[in-house]
Coordinates of C-alpha atoms and ligand atoms in Angstrom, one line a residue:
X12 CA 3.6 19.1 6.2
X13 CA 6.9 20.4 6.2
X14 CA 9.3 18.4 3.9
X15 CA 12.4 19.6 2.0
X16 CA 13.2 18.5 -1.8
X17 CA 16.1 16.6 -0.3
X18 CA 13.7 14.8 1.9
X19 CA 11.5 14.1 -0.8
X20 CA 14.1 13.2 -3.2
X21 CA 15.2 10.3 -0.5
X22 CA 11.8 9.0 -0.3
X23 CA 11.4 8.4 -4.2
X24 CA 14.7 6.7 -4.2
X25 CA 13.0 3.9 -2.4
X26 CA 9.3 3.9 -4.1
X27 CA 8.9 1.3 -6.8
X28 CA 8.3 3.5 -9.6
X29 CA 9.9 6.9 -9.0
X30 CA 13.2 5.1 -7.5
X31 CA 14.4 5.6 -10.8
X32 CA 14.0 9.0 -12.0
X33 CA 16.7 11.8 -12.0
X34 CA 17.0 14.7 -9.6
X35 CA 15.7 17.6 -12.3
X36 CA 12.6 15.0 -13.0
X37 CA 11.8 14.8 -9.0
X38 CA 11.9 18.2 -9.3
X39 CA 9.4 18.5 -12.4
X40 CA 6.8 16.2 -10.8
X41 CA 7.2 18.1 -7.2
X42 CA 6.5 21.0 -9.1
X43 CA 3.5 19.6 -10.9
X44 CA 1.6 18.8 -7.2
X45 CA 0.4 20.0 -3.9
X46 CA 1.7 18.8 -1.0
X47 CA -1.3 18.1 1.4
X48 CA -2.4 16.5 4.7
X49 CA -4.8 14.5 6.3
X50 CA -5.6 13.0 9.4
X51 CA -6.5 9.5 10.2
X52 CA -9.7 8.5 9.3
X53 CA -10.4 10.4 7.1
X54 CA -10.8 9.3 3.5
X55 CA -9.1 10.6 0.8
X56 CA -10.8 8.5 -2.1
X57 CA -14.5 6.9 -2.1
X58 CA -15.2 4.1 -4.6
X59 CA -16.8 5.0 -7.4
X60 CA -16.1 9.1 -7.6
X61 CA -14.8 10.3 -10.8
X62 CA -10.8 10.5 -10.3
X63 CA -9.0 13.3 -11.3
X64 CA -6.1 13.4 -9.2
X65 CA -2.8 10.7 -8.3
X66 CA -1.5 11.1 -4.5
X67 CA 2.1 9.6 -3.7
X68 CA 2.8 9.4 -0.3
X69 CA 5.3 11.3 1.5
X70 CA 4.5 10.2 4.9
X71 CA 1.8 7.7 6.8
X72 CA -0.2 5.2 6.1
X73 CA -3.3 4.4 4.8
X74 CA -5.6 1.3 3.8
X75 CA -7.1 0.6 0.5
X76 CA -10.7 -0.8 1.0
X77 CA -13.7 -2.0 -0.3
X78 CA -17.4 -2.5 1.5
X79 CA -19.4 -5.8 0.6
X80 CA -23.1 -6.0 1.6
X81 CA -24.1 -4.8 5.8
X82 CA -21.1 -2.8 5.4
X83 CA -18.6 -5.8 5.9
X84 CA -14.8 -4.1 5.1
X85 CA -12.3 -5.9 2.7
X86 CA -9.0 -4.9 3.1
X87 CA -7.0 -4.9 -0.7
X88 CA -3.8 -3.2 0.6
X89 CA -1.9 -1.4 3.3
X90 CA 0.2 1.5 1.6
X91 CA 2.8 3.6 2.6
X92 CA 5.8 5.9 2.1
X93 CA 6.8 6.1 -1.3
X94 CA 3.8 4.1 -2.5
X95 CA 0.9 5.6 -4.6
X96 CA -2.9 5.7 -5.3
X97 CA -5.0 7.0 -7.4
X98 CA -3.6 5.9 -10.5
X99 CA -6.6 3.4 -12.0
X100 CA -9.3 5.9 -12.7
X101 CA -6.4 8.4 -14.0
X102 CA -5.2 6.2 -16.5
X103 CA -8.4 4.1 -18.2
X104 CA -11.0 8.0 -17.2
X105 CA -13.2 5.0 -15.1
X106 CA -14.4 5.7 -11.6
X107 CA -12.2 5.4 -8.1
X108 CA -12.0 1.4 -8.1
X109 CA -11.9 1.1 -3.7
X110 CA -11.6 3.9 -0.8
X111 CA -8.5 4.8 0.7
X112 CA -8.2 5.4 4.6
X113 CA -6.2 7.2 6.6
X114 CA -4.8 4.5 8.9
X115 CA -1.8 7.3 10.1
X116 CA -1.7 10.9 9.8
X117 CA -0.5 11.3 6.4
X118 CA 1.0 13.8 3.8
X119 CA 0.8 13.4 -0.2
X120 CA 2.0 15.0 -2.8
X121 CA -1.5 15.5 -4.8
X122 CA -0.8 15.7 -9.0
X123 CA -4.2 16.6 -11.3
X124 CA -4.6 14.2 -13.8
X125 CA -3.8 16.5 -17.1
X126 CA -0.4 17.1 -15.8
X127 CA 0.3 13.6 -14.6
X128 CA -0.4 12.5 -18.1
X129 CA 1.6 15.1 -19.5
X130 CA 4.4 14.4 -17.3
X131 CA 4.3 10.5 -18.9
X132 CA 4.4 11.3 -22.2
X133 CA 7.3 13.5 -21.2
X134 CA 8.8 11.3 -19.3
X135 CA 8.5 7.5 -20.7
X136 CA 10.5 5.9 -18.5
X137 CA 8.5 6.6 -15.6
X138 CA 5.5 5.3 -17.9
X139 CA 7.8 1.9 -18.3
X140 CA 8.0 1.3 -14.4
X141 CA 4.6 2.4 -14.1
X142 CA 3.8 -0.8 -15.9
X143 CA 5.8 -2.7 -14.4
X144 CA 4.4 -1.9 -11.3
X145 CA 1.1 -2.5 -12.3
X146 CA 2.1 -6.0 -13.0
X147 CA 3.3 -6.6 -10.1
X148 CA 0.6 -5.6 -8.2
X149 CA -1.4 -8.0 -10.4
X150 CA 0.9 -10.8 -9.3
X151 CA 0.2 -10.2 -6.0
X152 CA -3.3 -10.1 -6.3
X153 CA -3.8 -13.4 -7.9
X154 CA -1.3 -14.7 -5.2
X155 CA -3.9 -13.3 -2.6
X156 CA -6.5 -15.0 -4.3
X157 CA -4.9 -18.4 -4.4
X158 CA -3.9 -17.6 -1.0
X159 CA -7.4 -16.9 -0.1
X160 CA -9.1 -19.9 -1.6
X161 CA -6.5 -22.6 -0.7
X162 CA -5.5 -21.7 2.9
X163 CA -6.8 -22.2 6.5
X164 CA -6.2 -18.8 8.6
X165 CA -2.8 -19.7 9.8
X166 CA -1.9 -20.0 6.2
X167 CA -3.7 -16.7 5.1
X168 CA -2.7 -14.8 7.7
X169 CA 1.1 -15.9 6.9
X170 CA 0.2 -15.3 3.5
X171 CA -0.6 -12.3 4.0
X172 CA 2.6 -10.5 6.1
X173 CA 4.8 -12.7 3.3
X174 CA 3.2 -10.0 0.8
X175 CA 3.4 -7.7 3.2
X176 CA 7.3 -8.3 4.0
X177 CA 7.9 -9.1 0.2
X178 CA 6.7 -5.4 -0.8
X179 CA 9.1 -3.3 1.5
X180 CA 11.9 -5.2 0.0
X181 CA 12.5 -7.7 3.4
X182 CA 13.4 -11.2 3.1
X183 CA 15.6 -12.8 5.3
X184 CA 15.3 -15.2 8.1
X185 CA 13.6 -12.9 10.8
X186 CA 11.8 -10.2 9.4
X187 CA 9.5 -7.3 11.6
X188 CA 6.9 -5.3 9.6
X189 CA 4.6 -2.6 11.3
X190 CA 2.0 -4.3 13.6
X191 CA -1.5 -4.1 12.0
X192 CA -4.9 -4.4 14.1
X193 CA -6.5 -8.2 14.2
X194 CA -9.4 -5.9 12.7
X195 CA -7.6 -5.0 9.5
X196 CA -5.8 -8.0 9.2
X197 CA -9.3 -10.0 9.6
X198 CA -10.5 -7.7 6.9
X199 CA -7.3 -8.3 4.6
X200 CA -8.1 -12.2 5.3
X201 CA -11.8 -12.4 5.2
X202 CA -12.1 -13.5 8.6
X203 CA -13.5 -12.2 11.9
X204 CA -11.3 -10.2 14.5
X205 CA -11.6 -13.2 17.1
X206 CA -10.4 -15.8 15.2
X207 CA -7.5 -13.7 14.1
X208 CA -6.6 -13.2 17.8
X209 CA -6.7 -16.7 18.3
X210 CA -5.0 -17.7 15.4
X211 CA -2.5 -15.0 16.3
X212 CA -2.0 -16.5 19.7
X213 CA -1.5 -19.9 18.3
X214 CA 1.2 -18.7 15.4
X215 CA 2.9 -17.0 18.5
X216 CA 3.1 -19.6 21.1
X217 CA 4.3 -22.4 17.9
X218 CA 6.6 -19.7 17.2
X219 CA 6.4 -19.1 13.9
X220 CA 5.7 -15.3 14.7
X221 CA 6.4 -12.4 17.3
X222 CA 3.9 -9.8 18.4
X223 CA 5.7 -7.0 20.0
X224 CA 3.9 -3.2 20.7
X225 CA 4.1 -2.1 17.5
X226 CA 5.6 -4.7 15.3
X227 CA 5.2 -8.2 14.1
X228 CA 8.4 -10.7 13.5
X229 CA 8.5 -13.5 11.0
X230 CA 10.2 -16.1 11.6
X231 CA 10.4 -16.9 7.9
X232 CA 12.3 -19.9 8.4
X233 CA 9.2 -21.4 9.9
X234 CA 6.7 -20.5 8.7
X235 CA 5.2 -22.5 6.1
X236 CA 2.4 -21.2 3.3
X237 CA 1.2 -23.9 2.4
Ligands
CMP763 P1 -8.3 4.4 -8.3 O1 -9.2 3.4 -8.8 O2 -8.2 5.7 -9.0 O3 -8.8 4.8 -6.8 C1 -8.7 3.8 -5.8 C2 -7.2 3.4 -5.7 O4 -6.9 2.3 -4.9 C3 -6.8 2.8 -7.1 O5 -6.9 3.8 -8.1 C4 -5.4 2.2 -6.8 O6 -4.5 3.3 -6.7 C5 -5.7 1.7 -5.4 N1 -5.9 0.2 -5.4 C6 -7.0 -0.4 -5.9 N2 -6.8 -1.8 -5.8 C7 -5.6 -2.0 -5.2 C8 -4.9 -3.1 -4.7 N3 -5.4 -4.4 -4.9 N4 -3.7 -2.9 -4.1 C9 -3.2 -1.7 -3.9 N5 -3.9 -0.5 -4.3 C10 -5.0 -0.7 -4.9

């Protein structure tokens, strides 16, 4: 993975807690990591390893997971560009909390815990957003779960690309976000891939969405939660 500090530098402007930061404290955390790659599939994190090591994305995608019993997949959160994992076992020393996926071929920059810390207590306004961002992810969490437990699939499905729209900052009337498989999105909803399609197909043809190749388009002004 070939990126310059220019490059990089764009990408934290737009992540939620390094959009902040000035240039020579970019360039203190870029120092501080490795810039790897991985290709999809492959995991980068299991659930329940120790963690010693925070990963912000610097290109692709990936899925955060977890596995109930038979192997069933629950899907906690699509993530990309700009976004990071890893944090949770860094910060409380506990083991990896889910799995992350490769869903595309992606490239991190790869921090070891000590100097993350370090880098904190160095830098507390980083810390600050930090913790903000944790609390927003909380937020959205127990929106998913009111989501989850109050609304048919329609509801859960449009729910769910809200939350997905909300978090990369898009919220006007008609609004595309990358398409996801029925699979995933099954496994974000706790559903089954066929009655995602069909739910799909129905959302579609009442036009509250578009599916096109490789997006999806909201019609926000239709679409109802509740
Ligand atoms: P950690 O527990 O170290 O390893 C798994 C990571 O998945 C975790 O840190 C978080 O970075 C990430 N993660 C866990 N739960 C969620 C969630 N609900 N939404 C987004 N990311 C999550």
């Amino acid at each position: 993975m070939n990126m310059s500090l220019k490059e990089i530098e764009m990408l934290f402007k737009r992540s939620p807690v390094f959009s902040g930061i000035g240039r020579d404290d970019i360039v203190d955390l870029i120092r501080l990591g490795d810039v790897r790659s991985w290709s999809r599939g492959s995991q980068i994190i299991s659930e329940g390893e120790q963690g010693e090591a925070l990963y912000i994305i610097l290109s692709g995608k990936a899925k955060v997971t977890l596995y109930g019993e038979g192997g069933k997949e629950i899907v906690l959160s699509m993530i990309g560009e700009g976004d990071f994992f890893g944090e949770m076992s860094l910060l409380d020393g506990e083991p990896r909390s889910a799995n992350v996926e490769v869903v595309r071929d992606i490239g991190c920059l790869v921090i070891k815990r000590t100097n993350f810390l370090d880098y904190l207590k160095e830098h507390p306004s980083v810390a600050v957003q930090l913790l903000i961002y944790q609390t927003m992810r909380l937020r959205e969490a127990d929106r998913k779960i009111g989501g989850l437990a109050l609304l048919g699939v329609c509801g859960r499905i449009a729910h769910t690309f809200i939350g997905i729209a909300r978090k990369e900052g898009k919220g006007s009337d008609v609004v595309s976000i990358d398409r996801i498989t029925h699979e995933d999105i099954a496994a974000m909803i706790g559903s089954s891939r066929e009655v995602v399609s069909r739910a799909l197909k129905k959302m579609s043809e009442e036009g509250y969405i578009g599916v096109e190749k490789d997006t999806f388009t909201l019609y926000m002004g239709e679409i109802d939660e509740h």
